[in-house]
Short mmCIF file of C-alpha atoms and ligand atoms in Angstrom, two decimals:
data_model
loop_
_atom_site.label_atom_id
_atom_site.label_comp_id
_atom_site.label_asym_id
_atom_site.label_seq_id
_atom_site.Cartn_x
_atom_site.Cartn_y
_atom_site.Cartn_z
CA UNK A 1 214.21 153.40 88.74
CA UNK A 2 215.59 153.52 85.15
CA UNK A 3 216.53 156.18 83.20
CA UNK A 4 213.77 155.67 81.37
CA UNK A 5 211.23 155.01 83.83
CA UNK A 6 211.88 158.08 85.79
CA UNK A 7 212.18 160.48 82.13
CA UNK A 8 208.49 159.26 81.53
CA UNK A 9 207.50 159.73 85.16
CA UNK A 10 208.84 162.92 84.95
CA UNK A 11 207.18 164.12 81.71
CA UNK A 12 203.87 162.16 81.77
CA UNK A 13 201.18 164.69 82.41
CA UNK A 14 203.26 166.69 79.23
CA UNK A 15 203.45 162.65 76.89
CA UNK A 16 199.18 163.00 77.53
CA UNK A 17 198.45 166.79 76.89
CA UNK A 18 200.38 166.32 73.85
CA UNK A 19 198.79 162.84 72.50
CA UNK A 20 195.43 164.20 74.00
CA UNK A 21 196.14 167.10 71.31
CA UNK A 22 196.60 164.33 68.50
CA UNK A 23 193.47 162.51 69.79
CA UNK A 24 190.66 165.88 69.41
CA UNK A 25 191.53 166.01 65.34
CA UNK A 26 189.14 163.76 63.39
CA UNK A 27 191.22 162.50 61.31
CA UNK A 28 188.88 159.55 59.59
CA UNK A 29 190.23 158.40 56.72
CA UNK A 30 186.80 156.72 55.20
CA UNK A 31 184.70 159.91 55.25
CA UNK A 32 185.90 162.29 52.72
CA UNK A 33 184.70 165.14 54.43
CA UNK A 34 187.44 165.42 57.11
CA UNK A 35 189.88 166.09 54.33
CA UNK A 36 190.69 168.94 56.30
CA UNK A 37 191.30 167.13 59.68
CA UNK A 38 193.62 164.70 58.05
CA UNK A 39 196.13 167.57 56.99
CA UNK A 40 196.00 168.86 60.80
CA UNK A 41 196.80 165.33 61.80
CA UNK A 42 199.65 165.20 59.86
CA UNK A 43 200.83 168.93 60.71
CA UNK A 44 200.52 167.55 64.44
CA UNK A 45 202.63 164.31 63.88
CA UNK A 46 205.30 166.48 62.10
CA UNK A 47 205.69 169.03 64.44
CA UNK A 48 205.92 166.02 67.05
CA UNK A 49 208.83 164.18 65.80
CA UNK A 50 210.63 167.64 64.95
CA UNK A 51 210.27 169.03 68.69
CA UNK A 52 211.16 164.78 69.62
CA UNK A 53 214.77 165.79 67.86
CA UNK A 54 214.65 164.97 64.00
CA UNK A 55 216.63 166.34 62.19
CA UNK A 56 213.65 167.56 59.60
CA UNK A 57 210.38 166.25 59.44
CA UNK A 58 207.99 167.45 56.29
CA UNK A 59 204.81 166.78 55.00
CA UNK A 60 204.19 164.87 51.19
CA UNK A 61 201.15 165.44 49.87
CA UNK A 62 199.61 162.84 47.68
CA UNK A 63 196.83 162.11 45.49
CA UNK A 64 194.80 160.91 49.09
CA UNK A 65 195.72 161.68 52.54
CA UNK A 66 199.35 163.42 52.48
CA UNK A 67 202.36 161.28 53.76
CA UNK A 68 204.58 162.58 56.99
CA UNK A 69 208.55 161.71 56.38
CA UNK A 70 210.93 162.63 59.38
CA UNK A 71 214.33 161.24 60.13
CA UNK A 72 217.36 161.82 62.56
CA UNK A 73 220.72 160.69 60.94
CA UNK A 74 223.06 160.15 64.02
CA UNK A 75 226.00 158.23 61.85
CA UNK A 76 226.04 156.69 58.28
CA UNK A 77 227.57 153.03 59.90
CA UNK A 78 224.97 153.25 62.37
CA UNK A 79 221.91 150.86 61.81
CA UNK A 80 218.65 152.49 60.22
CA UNK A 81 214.95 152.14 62.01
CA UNK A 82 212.11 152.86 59.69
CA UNK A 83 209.14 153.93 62.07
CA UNK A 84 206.05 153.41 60.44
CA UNK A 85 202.47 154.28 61.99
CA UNK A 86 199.29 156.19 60.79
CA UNK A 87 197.63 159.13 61.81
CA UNK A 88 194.03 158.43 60.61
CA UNK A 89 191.10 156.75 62.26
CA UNK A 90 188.12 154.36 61.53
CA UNK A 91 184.40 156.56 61.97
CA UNK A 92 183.42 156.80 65.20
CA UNK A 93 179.76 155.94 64.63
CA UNK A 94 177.87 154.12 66.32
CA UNK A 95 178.13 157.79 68.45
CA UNK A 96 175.03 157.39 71.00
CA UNK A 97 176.65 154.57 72.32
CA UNK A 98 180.31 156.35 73.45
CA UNK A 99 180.07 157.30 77.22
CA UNK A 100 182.17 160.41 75.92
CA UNK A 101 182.60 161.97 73.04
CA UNK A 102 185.33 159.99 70.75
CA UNK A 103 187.31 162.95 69.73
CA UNK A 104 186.92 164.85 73.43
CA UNK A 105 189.76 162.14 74.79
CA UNK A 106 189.02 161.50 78.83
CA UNK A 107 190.56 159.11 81.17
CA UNK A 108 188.50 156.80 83.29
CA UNK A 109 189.62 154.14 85.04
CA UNK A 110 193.41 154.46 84.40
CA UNK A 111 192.19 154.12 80.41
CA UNK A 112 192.15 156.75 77.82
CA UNK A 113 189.29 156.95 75.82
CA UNK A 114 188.95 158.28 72.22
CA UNK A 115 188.64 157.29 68.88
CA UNK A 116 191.95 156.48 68.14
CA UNK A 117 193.01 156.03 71.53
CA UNK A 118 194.72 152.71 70.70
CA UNK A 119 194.45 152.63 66.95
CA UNK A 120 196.72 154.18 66.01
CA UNK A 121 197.38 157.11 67.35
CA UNK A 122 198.20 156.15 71.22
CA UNK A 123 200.56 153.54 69.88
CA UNK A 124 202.47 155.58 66.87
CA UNK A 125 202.92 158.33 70.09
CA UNK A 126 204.70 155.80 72.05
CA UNK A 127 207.14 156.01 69.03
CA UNK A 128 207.38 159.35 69.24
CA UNK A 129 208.21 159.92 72.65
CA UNK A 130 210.79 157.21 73.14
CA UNK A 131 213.09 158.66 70.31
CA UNK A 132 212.55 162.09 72.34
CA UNK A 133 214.13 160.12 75.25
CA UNK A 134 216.77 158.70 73.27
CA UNK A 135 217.42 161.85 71.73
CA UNK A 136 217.64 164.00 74.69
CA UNK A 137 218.94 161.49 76.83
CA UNK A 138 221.85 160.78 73.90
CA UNK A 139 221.74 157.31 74.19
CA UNK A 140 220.34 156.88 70.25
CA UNK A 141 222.22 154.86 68.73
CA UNK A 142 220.98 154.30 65.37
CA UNK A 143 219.17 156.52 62.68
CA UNK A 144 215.91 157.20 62.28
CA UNK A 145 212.85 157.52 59.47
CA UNK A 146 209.28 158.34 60.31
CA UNK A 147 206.74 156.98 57.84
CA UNK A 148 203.17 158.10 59.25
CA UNK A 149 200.41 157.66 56.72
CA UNK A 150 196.56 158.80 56.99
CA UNK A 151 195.43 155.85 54.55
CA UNK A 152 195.76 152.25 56.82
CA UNK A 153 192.64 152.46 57.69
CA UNK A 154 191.36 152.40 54.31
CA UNK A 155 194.04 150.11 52.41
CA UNK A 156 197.34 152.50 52.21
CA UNK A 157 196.78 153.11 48.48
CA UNK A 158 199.20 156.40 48.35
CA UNK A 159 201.89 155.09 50.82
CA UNK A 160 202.46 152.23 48.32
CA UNK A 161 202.95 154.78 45.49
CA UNK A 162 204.97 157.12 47.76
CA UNK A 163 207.08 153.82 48.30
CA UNK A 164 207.76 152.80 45.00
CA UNK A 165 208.76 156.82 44.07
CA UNK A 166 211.13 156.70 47.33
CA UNK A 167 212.52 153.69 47.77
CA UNK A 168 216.38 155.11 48.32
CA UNK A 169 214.76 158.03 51.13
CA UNK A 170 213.15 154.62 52.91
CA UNK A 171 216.30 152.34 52.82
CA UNK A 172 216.53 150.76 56.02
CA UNK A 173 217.69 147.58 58.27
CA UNK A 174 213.87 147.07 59.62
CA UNK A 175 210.77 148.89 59.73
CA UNK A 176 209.19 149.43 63.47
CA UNK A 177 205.24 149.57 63.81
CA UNK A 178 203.27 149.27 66.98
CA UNK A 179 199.71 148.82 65.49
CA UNK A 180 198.59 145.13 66.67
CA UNK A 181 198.11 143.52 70.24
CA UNK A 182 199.44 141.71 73.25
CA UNK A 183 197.38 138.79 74.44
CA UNK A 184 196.76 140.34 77.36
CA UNK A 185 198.75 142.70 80.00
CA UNK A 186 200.25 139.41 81.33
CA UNK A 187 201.18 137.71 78.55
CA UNK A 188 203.09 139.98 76.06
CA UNK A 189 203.65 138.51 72.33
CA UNK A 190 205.03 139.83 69.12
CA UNK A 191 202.69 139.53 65.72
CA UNK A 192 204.36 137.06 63.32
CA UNK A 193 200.94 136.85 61.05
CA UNK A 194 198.86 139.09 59.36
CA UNK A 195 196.02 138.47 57.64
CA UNK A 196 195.18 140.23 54.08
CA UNK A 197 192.27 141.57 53.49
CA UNK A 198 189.83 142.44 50.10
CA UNK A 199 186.63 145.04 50.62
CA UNK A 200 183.75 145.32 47.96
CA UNK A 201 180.90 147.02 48.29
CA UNK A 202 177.61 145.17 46.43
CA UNK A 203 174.72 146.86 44.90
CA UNK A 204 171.45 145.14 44.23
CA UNK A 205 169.01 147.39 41.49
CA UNK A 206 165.66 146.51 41.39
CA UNK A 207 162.34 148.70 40.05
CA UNK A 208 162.96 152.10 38.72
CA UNK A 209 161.07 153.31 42.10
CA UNK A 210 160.09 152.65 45.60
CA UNK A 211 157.44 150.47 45.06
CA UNK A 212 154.06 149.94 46.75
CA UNK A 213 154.57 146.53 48.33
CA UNK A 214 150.81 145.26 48.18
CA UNK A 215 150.64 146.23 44.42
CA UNK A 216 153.62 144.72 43.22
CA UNK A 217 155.01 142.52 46.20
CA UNK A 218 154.98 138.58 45.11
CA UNK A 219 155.11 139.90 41.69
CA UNK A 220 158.37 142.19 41.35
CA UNK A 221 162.16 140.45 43.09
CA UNK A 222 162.93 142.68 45.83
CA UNK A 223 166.70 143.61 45.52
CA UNK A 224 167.08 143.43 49.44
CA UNK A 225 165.32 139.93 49.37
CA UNK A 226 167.95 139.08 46.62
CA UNK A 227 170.33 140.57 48.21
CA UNK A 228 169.71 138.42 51.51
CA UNK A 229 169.95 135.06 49.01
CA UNK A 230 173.36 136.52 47.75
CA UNK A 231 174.59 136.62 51.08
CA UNK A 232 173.49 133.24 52.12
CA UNK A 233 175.30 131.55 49.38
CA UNK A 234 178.87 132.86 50.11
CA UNK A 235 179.22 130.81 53.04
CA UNK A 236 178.01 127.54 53.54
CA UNK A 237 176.66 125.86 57.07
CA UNK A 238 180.12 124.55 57.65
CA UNK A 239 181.34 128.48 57.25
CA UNK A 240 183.60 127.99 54.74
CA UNK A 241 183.47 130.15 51.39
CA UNK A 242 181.72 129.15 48.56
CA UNK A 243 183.39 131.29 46.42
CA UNK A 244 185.24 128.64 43.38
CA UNK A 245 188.68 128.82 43.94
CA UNK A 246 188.74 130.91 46.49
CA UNK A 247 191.06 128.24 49.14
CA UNK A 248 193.13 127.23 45.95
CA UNK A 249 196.20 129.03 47.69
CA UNK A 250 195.17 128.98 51.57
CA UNK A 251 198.31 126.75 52.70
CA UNK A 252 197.76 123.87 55.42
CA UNK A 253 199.42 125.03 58.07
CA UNK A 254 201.69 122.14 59.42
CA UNK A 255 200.79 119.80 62.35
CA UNK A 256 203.59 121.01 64.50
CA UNK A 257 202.60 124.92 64.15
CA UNK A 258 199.38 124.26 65.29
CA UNK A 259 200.75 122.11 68.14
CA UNK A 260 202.54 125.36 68.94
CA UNK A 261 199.55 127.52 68.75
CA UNK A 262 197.38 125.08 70.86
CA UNK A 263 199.94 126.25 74.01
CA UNK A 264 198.89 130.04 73.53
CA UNK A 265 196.71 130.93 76.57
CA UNK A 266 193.81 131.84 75.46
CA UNK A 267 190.46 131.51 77.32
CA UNK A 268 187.61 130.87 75.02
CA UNK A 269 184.87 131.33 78.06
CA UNK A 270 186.93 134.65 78.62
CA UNK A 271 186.68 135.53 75.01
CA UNK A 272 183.20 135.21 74.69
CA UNK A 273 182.28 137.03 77.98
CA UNK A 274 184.27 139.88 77.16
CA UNK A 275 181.85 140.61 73.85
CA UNK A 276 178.73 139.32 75.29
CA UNK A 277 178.31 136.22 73.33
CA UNK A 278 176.50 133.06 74.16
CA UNK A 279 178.70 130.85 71.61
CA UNK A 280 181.00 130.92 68.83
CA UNK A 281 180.98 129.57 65.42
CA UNK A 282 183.19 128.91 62.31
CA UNK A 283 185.00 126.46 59.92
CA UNK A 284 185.34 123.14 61.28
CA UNK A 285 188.03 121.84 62.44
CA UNK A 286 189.70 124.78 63.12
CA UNK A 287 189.76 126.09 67.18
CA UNK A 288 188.68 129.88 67.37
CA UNK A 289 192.43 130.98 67.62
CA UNK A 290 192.91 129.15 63.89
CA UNK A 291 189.91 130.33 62.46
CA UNK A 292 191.32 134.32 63.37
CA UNK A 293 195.15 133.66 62.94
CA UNK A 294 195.52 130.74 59.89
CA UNK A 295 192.53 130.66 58.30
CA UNK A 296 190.53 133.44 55.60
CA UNK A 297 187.19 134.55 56.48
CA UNK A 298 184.13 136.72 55.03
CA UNK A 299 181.74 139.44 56.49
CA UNK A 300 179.39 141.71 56.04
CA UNK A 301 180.36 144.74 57.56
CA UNK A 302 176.95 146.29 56.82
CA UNK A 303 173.62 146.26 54.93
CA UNK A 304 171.04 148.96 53.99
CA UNK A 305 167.98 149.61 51.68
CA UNK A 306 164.11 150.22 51.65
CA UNK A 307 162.97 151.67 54.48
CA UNK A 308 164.62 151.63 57.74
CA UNK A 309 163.48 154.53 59.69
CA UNK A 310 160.57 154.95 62.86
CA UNK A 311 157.61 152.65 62.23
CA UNK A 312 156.31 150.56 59.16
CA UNK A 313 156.47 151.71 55.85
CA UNK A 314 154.75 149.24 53.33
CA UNK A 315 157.37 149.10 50.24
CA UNK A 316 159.57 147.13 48.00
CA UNK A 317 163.07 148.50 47.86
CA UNK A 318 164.09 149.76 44.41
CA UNK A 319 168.05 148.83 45.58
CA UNK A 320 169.57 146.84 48.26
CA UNK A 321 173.51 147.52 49.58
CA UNK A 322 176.18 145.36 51.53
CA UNK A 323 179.87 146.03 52.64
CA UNK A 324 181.77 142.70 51.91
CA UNK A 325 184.88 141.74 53.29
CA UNK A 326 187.08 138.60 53.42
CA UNK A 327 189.93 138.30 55.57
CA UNK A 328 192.73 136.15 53.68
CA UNK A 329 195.85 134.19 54.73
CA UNK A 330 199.26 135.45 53.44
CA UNK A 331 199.64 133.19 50.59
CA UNK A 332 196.10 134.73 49.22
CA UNK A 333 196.70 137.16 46.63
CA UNK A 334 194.20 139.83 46.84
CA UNK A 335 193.63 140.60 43.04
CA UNK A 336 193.07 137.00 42.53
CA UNK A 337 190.55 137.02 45.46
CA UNK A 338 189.01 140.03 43.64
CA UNK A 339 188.10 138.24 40.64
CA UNK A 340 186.80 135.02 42.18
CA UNK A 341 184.59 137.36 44.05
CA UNK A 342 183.37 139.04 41.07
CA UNK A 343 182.59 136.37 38.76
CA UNK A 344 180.77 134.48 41.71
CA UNK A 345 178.63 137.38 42.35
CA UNK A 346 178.06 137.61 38.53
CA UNK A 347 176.88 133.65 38.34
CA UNK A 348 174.85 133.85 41.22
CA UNK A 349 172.82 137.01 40.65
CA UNK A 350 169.05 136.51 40.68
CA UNK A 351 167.05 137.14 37.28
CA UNK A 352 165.15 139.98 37.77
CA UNK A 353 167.37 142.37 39.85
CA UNK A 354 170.85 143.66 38.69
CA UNK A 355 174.06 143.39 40.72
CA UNK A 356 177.26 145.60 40.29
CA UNK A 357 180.36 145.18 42.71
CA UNK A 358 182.83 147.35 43.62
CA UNK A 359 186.11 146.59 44.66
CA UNK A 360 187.10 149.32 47.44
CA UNK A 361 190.21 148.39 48.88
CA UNK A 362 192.67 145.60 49.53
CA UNK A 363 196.03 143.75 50.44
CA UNK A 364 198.04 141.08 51.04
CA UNK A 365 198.80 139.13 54.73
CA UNK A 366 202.23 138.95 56.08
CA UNK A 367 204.36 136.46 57.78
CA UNK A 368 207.55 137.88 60.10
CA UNK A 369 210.77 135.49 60.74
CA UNK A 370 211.19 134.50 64.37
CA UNK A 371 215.00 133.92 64.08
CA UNK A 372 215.69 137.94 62.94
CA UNK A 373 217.77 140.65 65.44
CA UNK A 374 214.83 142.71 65.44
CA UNK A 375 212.62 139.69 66.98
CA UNK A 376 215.19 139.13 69.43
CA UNK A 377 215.44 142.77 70.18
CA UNK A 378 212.01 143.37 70.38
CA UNK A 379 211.78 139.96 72.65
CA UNK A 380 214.08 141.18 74.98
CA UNK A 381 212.63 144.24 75.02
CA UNK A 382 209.58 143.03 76.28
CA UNK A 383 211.18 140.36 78.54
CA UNK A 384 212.89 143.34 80.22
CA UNK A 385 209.79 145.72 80.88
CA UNK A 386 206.76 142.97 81.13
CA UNK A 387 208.89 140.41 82.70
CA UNK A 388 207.82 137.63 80.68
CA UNK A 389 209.30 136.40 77.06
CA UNK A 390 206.53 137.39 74.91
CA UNK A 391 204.93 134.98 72.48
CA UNK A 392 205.12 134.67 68.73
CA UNK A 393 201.36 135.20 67.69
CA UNK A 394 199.51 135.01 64.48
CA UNK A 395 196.97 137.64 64.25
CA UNK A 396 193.46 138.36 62.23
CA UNK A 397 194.05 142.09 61.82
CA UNK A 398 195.42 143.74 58.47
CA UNK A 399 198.00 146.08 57.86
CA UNK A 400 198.25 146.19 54.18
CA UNK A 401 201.29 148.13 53.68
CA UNK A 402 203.34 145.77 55.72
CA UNK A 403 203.16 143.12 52.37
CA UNK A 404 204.31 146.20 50.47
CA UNK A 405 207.39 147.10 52.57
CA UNK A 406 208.77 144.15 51.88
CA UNK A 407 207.80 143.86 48.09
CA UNK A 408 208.90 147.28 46.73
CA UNK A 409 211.22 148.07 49.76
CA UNK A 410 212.34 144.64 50.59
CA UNK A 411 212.58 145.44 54.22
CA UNK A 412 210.66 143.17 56.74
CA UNK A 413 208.50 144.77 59.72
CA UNK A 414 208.75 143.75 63.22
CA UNK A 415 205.02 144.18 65.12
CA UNK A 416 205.80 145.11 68.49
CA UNK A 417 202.58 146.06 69.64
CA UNK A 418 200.60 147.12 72.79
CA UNK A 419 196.76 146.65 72.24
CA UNK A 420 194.84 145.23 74.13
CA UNK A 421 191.58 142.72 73.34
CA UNK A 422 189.31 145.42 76.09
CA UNK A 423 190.74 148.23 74.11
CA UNK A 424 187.61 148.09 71.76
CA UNK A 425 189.23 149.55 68.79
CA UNK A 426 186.80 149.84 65.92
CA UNK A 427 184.12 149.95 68.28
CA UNK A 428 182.61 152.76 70.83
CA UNK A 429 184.80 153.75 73.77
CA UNK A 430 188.00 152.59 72.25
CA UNK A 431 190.23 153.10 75.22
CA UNK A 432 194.16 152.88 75.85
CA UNK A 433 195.19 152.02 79.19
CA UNK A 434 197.92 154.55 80.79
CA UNK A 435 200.10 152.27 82.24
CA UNK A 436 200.41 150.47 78.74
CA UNK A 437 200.71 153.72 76.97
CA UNK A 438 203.51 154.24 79.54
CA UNK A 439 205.36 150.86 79.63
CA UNK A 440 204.87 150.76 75.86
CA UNK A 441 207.50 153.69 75.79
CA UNK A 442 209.70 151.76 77.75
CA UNK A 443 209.56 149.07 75.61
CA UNK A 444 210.56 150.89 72.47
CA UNK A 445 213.34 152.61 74.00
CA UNK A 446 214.54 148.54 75.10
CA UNK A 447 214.38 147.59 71.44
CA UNK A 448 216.54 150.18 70.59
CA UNK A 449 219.37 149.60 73.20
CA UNK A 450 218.84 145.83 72.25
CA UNK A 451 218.49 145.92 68.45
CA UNK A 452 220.87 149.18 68.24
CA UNK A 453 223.92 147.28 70.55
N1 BES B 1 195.66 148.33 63.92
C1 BES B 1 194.79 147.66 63.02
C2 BES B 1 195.25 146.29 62.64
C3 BES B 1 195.46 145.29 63.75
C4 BES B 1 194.89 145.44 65.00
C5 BES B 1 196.23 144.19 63.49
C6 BES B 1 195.11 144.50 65.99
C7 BES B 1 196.44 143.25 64.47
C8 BES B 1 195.89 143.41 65.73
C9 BES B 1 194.64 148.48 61.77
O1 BES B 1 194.47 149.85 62.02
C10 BES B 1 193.40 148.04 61.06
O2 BES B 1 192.36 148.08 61.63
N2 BES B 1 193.53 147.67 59.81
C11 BES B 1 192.41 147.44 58.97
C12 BES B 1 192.91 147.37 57.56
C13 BES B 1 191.88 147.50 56.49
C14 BES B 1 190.86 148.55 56.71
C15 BES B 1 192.55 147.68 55.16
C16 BES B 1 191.71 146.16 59.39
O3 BES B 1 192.35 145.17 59.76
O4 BES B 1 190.48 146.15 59.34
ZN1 ZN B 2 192.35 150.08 62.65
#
């Protein structure tokens, strides 16, 4: 057994009391009343990488969720790794449908399950406890920054600020985050794509009141029945966006690329067992792995109005509400996106109801180099713990601060991470298997002996 191996054997019942710790604070970002719990999340995460061995770790606050900045200097020749991660969580609602409470974390099944569990806060705690190892082990050999933010989750708006006010305290060779997935547990890969991302939320106002739908109904546009017709026309049967302009920058991927994806295993029939679906759908043309990794997309996330509770209630809504999103490729620029969606929405709004947008969050995709150290260090890394080279994978998720890094801080990320498709993050009973957790750790420590050498 490695050094390594047998300090995590050693220590592992301590590495899950302490992440289980992390895990019980609600620290959602999207609901402002946890305000509370997202300044206890941060306190925990500093305190963390202090007792790991920085040499200080503090706390920034900002005008959202405050900012946690730690760092070990070990020699100023010495290569620099800029850990980035975040402490805050997506809501953990739909709640009847969790077999245990999301914030009370409980292992079943050689899985850890909480809110969080995966996302990030399982994954930025691998982090955490491989520098301990390093540290105590003294076998670091390069310096170290912490960046954890409590804002991914809901588009990283005071990081970026923090990063343009502190770009010489984040100077680095490459930033480090573990917050996307493996293929599976057998076939490892490192993220090379990330798709951006643009969130509005649309508001359809109808009558001044509720309205009495025998009285007025046929008579009066209902804002949700508008709001259904908006929603129809932003797609069209072929699923692509109907938005003008909105693929003037989505780039053609080349021929051979795709040939190269078309060799990543992936099992469509496994895919759509594993979410209970009978069939899948989406621009044509395009396999399912395309339409996720290479090309944008749009969804509702959610839609409400009128009445929705126990029985009938016989009424014409007086407004109708969606959550939009559209997932874009990396050449998409957000802002751009933004407008498009606006002025569409403006030119297709029904007579008779009125429709206001608002833009709630958004960023840019990213695209990480193949040929770097840190993608051969992290490679190895892998190759060494999960015995198989991992593959270069283009992914749907967002991280919009990633784009950032490399804009204001001109430092490119590598995206070493451990997720898994049955962790079910987002969803109820997000879970984290152990031996991941645990081999994740291992991993890290790799990439530093590899990328550190
Ligand atoms: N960890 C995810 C992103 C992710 C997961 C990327 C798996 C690749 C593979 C991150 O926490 C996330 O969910 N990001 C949001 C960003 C958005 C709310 C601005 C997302 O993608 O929905
Ligand atoms: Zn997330």
């Amino acid at each position: 057994m490695s050094n390594i191996q047998s300090y995590i054997k050693e220590n592992q019942t301590r590495f899950l009391d302490e992440l289980f710790g992390f895990l019980r604070i609600p620290s959602i970002s999207p609901e402002p009343k946890h305000k509370k719990d997202m300044l206890s999340a941060a306190e925990y995460v500093r305190k963390a990488i202090l007792q790991a061995g920085a040499d200080h770790a503090g706390i920034v606050s900002t005008d959202g969720n405050p900012v946690v900045y730690g760092e070990k200097t070990i020699r100023k020749d010495k290569p620099t790794i800029l850990i980035y991660g975040h402490y805050d969580v997506m809501p953990a609602e739909p709640l009847d449908l969790w077999k245990s409470p999301p914030f009370e974390p409980e292992i079943r099944d050689g899985r850890i399950y909480a809110r969080g569990a995966n996302d990030d806060k399982g994954q930025l705690y691998m982090h955490v406890k491989a520098f301990e190892y390093l540290v105590r082990s003294r076998a670091l050999q390069c310096n170290v920054r912490f960046l954890i933010e409590g804002e991914e989750e809901t588009g990283s708006e005071s990081l970026k600020k923090f990063c343009i006010q502190n770009k010489e305290m984040l100077s680095a060779d490459i930033i480090l985050v573990s917050d996307t997935s493996m293929l599976d547990e057998d076939t490892p890969s490192i993220t090379v794509g990330l798709r951006g991302i643009c969130y509005f939320e649309v508001k359809v106002s109808g009558p001044n009141r509720e309205l009495h739908s025998g009285l007025y109904g046929g008579a009066v546009v209902n804002p949700a029945n508008a709001l259904a017709r908006i929603i129809t026309r932003l797609t069209d049967e072929q699923y692509r966006i109907n938005i003008p302009g909105f693929y003037d920058d989505v780039m053609e991927i080349p021929q051979s690329e795709r040939n190269e994806m078309k060799k990543t295993p992936f099992k469509l029939e496994e895919f759509k067992e594993s979410i209970g679906i009978t069939g899948t759908a989406g621009e044509k043309g395009y396999t399912t792995l395309e339409r996720l990794g290479i090309r944008p997309s749009l969804d509702v996330n959610g839609i409400w109005g009128g009445y929705t509770g126990e029985g009938t209630k016989t009424i014409i809504p007086a407004d109708a509400y969606a959550k939009i999103s559209t997932r874009l490729v990396p050449n998409q620029d957000p802002e751009k996106i933004r407008v498009l969606f606006e002025n569409y929405l403006a030119q297709i709004a029904p007579e008779g109801v009125h429709v206001t947008v608002k833009y709630l969050h958004g960023g840019p995709g990213y695209m990480a180099p193949v040929n770097s150290d840190a993608y051969r260090a992290a490679s190895m890394a892998y190759e060494k713990v999960f015995r198989k080279k991992p593959l270069p994978v283009r992914s749907g998720g967002s991280i919009p601060i990633i784009a950032e890094f490399e804009k204001i801080l001109g430092l490119k990320s590598i995206l070493m991470g451990f997720g898994l498709e049955s962790d079910a993050i987002h969803s109820p009973n997000e879970n984290f298997r152990l031996n991941v957790f645990f081999k994740g750790i291992e991993t890290i420590s790799h990439f530093y002996g590899f990328y550190c050498a």
